[in-house]
PDB file of C-alpha atoms in Angstrom:
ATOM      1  CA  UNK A   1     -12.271  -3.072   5.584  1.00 62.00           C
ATOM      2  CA  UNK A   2     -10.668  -6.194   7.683  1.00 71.00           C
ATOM      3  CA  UNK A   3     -13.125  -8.996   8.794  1.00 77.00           C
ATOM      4  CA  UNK A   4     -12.644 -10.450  12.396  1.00 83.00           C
ATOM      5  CA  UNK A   5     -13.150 -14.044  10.549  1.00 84.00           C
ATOM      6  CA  UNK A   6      -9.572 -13.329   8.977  1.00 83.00           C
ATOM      7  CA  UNK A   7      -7.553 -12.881  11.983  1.00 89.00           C
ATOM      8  CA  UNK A   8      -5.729 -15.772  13.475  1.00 92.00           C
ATOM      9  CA  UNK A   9      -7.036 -17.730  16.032  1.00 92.00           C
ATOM     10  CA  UNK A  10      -3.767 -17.647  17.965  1.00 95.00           C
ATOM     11  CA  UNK A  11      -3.943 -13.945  18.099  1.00 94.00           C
ATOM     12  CA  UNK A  12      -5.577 -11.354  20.195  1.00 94.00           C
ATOM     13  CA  UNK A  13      -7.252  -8.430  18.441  1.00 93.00           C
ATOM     14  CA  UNK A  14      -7.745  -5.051  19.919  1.00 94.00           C
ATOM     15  CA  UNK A  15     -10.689  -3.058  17.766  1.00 90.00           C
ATOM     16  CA  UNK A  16     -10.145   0.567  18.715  1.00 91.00           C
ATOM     17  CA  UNK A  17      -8.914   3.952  16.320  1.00 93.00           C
ATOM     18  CA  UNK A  18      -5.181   4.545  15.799  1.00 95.00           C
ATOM     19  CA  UNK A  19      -5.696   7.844  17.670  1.00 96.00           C
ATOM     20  CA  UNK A  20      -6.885   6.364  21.075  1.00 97.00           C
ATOM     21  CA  UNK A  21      -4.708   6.457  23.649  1.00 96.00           C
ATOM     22  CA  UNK A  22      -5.165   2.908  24.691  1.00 97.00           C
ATOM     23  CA  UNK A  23      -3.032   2.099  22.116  1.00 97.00           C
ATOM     24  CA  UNK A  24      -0.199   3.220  24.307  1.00 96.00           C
ATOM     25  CA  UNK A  25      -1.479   0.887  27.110  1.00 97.00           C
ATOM     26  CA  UNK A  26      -1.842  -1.624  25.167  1.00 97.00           C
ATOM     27  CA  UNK A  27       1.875  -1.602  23.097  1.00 98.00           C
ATOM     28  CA  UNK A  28       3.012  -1.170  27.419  1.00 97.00           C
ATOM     29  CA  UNK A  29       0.899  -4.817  27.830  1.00 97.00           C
ATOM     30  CA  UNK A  30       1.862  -6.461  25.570  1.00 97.00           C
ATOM     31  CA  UNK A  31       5.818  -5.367  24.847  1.00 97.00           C
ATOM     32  CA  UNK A  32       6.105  -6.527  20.951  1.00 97.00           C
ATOM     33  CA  UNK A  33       9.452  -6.477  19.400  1.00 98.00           C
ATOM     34  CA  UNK A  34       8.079  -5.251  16.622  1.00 98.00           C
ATOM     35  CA  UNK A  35       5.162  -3.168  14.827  1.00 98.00           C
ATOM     36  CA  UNK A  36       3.878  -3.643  11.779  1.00 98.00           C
ATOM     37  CA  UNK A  37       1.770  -0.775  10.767  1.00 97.00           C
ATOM     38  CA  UNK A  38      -0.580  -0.845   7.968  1.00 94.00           C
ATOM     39  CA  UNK A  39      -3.406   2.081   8.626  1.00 91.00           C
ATOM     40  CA  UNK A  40      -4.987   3.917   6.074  1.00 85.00           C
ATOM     41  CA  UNK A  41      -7.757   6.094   5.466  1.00 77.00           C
ATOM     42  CA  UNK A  42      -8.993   5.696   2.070  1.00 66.00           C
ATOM     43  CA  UNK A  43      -9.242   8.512  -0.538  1.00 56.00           C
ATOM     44  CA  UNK A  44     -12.005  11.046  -0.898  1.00 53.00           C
ATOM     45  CA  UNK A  45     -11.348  14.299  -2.915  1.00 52.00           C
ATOM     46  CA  UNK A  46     -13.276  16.430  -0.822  1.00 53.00           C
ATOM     47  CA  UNK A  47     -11.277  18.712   1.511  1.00 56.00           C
ATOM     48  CA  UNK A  48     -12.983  17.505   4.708  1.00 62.00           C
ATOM     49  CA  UNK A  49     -11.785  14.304   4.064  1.00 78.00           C
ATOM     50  CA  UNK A  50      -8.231  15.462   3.550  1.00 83.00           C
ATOM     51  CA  UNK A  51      -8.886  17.078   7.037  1.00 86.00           C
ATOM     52  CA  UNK A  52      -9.906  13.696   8.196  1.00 85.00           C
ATOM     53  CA  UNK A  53      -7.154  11.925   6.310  1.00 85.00           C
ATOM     54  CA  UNK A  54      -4.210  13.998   8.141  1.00 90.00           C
ATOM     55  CA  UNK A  55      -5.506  13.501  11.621  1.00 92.00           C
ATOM     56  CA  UNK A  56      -5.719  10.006  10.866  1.00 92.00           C
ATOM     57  CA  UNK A  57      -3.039   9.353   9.561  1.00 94.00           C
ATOM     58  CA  UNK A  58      -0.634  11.974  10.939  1.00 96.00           C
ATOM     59  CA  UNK A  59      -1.844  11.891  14.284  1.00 96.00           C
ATOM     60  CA  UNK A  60      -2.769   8.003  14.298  1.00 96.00           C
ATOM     61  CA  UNK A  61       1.066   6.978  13.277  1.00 97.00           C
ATOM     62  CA  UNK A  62       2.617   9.698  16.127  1.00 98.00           C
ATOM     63  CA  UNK A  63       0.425   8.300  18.512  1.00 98.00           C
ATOM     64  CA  UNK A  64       1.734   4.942  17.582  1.00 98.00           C
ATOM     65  CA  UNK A  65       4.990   5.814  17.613  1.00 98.00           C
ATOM     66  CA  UNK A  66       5.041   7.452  20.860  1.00 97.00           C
ATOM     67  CA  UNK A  67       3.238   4.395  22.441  1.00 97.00           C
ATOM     68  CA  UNK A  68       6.462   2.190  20.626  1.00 98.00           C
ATOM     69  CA  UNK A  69       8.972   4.292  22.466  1.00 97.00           C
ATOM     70  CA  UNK A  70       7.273   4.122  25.544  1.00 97.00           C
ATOM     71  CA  UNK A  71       7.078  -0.184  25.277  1.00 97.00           C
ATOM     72  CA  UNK A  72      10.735   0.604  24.439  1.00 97.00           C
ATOM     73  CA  UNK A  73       9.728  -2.012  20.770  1.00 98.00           C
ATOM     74  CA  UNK A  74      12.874  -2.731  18.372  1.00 98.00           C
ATOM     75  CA  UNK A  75      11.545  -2.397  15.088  1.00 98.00           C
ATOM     76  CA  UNK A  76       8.707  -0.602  13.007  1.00 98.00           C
ATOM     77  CA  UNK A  77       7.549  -1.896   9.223  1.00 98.00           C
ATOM     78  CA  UNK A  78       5.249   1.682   7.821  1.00 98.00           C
ATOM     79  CA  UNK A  79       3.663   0.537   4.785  1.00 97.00           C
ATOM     80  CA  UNK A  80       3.404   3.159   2.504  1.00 96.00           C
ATOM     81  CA  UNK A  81       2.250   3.938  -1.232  1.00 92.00           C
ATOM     82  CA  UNK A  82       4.736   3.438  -4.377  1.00 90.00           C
ATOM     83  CA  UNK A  83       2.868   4.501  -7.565  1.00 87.00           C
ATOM     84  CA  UNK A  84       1.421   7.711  -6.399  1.00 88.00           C
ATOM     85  CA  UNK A  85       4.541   9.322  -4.483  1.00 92.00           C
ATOM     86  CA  UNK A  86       6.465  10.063  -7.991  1.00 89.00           C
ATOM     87  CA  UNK A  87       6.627  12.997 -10.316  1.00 78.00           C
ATOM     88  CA  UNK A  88       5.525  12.086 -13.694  1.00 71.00           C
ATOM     89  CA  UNK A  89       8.602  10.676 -15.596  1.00 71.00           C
ATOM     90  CA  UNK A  90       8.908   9.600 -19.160  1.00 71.00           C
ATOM     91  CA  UNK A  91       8.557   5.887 -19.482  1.00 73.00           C
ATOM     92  CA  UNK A  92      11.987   5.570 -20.635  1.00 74.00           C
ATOM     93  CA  UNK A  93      13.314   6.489 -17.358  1.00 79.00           C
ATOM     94  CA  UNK A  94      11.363   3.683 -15.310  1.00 86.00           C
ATOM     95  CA  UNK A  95      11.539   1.903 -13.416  1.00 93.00           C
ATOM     96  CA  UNK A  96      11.962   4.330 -10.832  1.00 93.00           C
ATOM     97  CA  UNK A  97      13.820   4.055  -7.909  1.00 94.00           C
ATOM     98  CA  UNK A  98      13.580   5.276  -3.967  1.00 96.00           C
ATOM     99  CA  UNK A  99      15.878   8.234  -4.761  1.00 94.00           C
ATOM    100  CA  UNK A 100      13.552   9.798  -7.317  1.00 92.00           C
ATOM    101  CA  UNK A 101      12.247  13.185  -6.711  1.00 91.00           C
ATOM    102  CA  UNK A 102       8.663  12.826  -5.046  1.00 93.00           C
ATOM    103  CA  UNK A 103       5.685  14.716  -5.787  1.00 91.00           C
ATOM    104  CA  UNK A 104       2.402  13.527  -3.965  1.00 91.00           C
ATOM    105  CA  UNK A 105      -0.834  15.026  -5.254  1.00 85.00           C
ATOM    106  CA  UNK A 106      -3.930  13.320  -3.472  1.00 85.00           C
ATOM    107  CA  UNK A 107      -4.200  14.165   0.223  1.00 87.00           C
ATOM    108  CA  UNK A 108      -3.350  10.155   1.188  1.00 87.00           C
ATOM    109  CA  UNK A 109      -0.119  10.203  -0.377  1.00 90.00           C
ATOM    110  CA  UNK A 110       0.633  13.377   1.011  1.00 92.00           C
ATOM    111  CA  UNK A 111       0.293  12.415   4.707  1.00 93.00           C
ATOM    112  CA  UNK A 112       2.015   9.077   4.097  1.00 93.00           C
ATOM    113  CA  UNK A 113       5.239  10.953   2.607  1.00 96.00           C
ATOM    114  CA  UNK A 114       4.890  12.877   6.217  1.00 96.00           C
ATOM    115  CA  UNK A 115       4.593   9.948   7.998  1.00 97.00           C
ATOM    116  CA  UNK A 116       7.386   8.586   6.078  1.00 98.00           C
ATOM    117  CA  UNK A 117       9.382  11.386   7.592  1.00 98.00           C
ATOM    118  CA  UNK A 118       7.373  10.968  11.030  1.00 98.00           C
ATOM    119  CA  UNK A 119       9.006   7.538  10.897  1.00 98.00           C
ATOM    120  CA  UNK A 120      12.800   8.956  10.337  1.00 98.00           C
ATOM    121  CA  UNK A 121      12.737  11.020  12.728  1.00 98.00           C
ATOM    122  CA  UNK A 122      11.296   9.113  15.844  1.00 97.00           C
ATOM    123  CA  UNK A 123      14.820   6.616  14.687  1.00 94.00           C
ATOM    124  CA  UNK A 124      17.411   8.739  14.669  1.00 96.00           C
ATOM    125  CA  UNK A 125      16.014  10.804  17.813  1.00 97.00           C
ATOM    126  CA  UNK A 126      15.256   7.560  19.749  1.00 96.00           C
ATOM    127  CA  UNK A 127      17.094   4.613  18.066  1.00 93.00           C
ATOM    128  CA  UNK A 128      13.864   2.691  16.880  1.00 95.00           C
ATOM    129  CA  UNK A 129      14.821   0.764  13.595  1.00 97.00           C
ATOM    130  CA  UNK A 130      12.621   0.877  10.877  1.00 98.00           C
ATOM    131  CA  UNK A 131      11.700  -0.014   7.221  1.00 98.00           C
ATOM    132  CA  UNK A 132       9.689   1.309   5.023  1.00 98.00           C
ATOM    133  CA  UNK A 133       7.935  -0.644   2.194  1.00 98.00           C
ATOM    134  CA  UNK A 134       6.427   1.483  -1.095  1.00 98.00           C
ATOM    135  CA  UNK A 135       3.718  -0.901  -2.254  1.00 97.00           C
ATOM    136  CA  UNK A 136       2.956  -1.087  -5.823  1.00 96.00           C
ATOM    137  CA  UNK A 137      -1.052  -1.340  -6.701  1.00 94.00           C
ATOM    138  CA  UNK A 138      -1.742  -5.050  -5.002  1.00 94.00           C
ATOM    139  CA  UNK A 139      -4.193  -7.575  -5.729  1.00 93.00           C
ATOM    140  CA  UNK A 140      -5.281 -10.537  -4.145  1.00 91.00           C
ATOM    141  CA  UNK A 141      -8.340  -9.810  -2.484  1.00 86.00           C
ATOM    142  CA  UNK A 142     -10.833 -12.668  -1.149  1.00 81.00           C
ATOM    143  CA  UNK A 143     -13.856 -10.920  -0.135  1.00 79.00           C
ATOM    144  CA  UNK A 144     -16.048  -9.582  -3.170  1.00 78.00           C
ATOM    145  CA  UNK A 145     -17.297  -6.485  -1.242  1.00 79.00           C
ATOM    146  CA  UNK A 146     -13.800  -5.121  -0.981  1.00 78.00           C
ATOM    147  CA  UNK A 147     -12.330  -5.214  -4.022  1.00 84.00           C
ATOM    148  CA  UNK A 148     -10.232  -2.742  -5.191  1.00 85.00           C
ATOM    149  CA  UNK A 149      -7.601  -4.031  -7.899  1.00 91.00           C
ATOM    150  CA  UNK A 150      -8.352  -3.833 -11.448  1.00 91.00           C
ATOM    151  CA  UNK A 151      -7.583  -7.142 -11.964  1.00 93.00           C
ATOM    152  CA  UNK A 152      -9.353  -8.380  -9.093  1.00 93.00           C
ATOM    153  CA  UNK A 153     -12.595  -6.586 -10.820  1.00 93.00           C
ATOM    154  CA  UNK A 154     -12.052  -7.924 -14.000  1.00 94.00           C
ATOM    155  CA  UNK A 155     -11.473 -11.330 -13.088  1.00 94.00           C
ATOM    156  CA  UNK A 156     -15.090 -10.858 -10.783  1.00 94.00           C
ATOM    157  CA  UNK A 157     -16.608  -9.610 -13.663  1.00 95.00           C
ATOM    158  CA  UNK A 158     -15.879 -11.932 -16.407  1.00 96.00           C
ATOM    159  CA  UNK A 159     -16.701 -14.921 -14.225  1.00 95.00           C
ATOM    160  CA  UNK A 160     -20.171 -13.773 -13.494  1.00 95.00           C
ATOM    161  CA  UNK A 161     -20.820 -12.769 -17.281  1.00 96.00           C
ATOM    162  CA  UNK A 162     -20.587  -9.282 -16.924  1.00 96.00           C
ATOM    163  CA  UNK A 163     -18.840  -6.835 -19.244  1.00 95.00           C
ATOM    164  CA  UNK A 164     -16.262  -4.644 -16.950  1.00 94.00           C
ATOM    165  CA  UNK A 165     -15.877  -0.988 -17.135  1.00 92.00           C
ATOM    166  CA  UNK A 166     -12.717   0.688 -17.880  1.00 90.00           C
ATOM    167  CA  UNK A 167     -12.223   4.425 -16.517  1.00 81.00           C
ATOM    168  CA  UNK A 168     -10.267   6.679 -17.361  1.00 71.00           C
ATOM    169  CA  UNK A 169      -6.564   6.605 -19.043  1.00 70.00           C
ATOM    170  CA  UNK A 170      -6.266   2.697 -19.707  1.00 72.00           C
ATOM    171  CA  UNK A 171      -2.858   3.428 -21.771  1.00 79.00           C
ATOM    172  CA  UNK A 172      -1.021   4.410 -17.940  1.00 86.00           C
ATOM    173  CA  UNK A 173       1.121   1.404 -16.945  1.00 90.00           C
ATOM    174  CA  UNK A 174       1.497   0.789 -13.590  1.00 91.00           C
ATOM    175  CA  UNK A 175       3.475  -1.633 -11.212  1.00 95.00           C
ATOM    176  CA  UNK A 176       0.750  -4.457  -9.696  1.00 95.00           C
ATOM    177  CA  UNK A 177       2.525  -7.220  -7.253  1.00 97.00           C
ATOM    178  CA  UNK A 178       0.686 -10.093  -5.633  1.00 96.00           C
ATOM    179  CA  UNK A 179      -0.307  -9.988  -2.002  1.00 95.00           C
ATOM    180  CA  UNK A 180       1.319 -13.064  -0.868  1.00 97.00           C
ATOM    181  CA  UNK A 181       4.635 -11.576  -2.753  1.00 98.00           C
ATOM    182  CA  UNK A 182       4.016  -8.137   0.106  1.00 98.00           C
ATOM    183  CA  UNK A 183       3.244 -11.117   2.907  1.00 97.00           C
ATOM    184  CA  UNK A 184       6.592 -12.717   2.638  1.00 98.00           C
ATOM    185  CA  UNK A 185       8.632  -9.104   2.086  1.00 98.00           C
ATOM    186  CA  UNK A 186       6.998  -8.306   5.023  1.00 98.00           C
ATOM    187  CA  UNK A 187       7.816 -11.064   6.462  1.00 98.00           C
ATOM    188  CA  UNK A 188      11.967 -10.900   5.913  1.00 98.00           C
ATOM    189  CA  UNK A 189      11.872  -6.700   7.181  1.00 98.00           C
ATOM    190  CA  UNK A 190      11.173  -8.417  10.576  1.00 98.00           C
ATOM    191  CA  UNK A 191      15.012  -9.557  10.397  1.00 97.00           C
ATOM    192  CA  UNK A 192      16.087  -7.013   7.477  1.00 98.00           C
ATOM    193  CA  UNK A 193      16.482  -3.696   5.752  1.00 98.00           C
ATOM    194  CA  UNK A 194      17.082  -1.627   9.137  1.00 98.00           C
ATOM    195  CA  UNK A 195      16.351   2.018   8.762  1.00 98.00           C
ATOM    196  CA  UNK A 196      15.680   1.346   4.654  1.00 98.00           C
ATOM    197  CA  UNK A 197      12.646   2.624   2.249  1.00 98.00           C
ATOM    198  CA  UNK A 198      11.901  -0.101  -0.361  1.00 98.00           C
ATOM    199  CA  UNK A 199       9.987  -0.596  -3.221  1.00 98.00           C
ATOM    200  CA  UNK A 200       7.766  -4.049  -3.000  1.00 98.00           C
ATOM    201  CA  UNK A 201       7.315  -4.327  -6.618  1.00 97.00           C
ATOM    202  CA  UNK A 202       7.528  -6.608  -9.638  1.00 96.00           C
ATOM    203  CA  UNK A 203       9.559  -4.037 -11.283  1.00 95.00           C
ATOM    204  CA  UNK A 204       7.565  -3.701 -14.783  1.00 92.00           C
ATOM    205  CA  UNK A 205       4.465  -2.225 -15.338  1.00 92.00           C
ATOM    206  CA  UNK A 206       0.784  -3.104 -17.600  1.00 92.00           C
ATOM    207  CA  UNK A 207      -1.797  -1.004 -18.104  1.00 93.00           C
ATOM    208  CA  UNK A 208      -5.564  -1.956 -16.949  1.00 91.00           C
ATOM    209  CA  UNK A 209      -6.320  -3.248 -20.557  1.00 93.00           C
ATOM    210  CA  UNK A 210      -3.293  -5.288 -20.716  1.00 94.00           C
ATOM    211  CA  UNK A 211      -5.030  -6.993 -17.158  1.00 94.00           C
ATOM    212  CA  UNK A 212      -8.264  -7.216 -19.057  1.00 95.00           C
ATOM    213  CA  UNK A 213      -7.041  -9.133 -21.755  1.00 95.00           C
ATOM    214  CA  UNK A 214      -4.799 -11.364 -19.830  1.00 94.00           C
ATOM    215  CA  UNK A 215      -8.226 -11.763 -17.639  1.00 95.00           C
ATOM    216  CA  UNK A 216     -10.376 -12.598 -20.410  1.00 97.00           C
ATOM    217  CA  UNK A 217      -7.828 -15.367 -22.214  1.00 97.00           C
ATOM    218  CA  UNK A 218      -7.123 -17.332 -19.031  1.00 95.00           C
ATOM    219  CA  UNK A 219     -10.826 -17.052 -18.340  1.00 96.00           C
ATOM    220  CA  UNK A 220     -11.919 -17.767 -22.082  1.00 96.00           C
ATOM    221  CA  UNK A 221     -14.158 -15.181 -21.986  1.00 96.00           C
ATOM    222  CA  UNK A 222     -15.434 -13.354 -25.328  1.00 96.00           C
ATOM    223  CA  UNK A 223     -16.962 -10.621 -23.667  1.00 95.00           C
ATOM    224  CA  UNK A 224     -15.533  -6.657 -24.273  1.00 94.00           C
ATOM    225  CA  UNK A 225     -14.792  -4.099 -21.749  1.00 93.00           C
ATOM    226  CA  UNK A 226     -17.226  -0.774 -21.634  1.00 93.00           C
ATOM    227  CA  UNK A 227     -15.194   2.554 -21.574  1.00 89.00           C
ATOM    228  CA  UNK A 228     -16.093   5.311 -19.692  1.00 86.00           C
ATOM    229  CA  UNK A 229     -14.358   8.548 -18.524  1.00 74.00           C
ATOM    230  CA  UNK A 230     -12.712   8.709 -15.347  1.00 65.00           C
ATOM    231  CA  UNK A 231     -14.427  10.023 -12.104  1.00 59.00           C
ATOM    232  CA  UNK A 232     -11.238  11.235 -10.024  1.00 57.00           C
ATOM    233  CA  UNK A 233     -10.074  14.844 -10.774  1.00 56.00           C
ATOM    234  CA  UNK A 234      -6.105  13.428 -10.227  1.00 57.00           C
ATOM    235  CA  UNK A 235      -5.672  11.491 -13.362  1.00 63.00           C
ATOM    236  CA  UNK A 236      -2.756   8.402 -12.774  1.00 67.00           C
ATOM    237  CA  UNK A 237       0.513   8.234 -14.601  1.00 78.00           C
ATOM    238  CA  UNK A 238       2.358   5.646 -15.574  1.00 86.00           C
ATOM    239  CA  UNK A 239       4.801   4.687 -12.710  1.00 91.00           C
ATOM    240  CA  UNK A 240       6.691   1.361 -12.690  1.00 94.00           C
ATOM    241  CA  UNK A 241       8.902   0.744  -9.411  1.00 96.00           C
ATOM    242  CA  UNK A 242      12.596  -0.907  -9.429  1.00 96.00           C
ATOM    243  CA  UNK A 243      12.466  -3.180  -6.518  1.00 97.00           C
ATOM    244  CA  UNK A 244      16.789  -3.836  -6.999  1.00 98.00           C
ATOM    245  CA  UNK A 245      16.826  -2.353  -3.159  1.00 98.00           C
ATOM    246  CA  UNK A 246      14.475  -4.793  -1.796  1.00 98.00           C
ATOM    247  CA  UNK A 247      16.166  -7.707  -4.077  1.00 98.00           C
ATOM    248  CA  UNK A 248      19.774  -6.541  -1.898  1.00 98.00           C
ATOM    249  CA  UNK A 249      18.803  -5.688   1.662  1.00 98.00           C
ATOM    250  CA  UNK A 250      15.742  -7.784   2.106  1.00 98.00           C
ATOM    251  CA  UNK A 251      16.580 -10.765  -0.310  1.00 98.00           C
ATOM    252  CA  UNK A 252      13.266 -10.340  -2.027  1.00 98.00           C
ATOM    253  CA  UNK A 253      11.574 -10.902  -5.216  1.00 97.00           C
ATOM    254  CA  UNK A 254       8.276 -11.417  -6.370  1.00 97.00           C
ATOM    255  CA  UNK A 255       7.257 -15.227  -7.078  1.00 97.00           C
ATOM    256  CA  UNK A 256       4.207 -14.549  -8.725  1.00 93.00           C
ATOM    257  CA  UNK A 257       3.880 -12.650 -12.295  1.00 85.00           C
TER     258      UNK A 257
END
């Protein structure tokens, strides 16, 4: 859900799926020190799509990787998913941190805790340095037709005069960090946090109405949310993600609250 108009001018884009083997010719052209993967298929709850999802994602990434050792590149930056990867915990033991016990349930953050491993592996067998960054949910998007974020929607919403809907469990807090904050963290793992996973985090957690309220005071709007139930069978707990290893080996923390 990119758009070409967002790429930089200075760079040179190659459109093509993860799984083509181009991609090896290419990564042999054009010899990058490092890769910064950030592929994903989104989410569907039907099993073809979880058929889909694994050879995309599975099979996308190894093809990747084996096109990195081939261009013989230094580094690789996975992006993968923070909230979702953790067994339910009581709140009292968050934040949690990269050593907690993991327990994916959706078919995406199943494959990415493979790829994860995908990722290990291909280092240790063939000395590629890596880290790997557990996003918290992250907001910040510019085009309308993409949005994704709770907050984004609400903020959408409110400004045209629209009531939002809330789905779901709106008591689950979760851990939200601002896309410029993930730019720069991205940013310093060119340099730092060899063969590390990290959480990119603010470290506390809201829950959606807490964003809806914040929303509707900065926006001065006097207009109430409509609640509906959810429409995903895999209900969300509340996850909030210490980011204390990311503060250490990257020298990172979020600017923006």
């Amino acid at each position: 859900h990119g758009s070409r108009d967002a790429v930089d001018s200075r760079a040179r884009l190659y459109q093509l799926d993860i799984r083509d083997m181009k991609i090896r010719d290419i990564l042999q052209q054009e010899r990058p020190t490092v890769v910064n993967y950030h592929a994903v298929q989104h989410y569907s709850v039907s099993n073809e799509q979880a058929l889909t999802d694994a050879d995309v994602h599975i099979r996308g990434l190894i093809n990747v990787l084996e096109g990195c050792i081939a261009a013989q590149v230094d580094k690789f930056i996975f992006a993968s998913n923070g909230n979702s990867l953790y067994d339910a915990v009581e709140e009292e033991q968050l934040p949690a941190t990269e050593d907690m016990p993991l327990s994916p349930r959706r078919p995406l953050d199943i494959s990415k805790v493979a790829c994860e491993w995908y990722v290990r592996y291909y280092t240790q067998t063939y000395g590629l340095r890596h880290s790997i960054l557990r996003y918290a949910d992250v907001y910040g998007e510019i085009d309308p037709t993409f949005i994704q974020h709770p907050l984004s929607y609400f903020v959408q919403e409110l400004t045209a005069h629209r009531r939002p809907i809330l789905r779901g469990a709106n008591h689950v807090l979760r851990d939200h960090v601002f896309i410029d904050d993930v730019t720069q963290a991205n940013l310093l793992a060119l340099t730092k946090g060899d063969n590390a996973t990290m959480h990119i985090s603010a470290g506390h957690g809201c829950t959606n109405y807490q964003l809806f309220r914040v929303a509707a005071i900065l926006l001065e709007s006097q207009l109430e949310p409509v609640y509906i139930g959810s429409e995903t069978l895999v209900e969300p707990t509340s996850m909030v993600l210490s980011n204390a290893r990311a503060q250490r080996l990257l020298g990172w923390s979020p600017e923006v609250n």
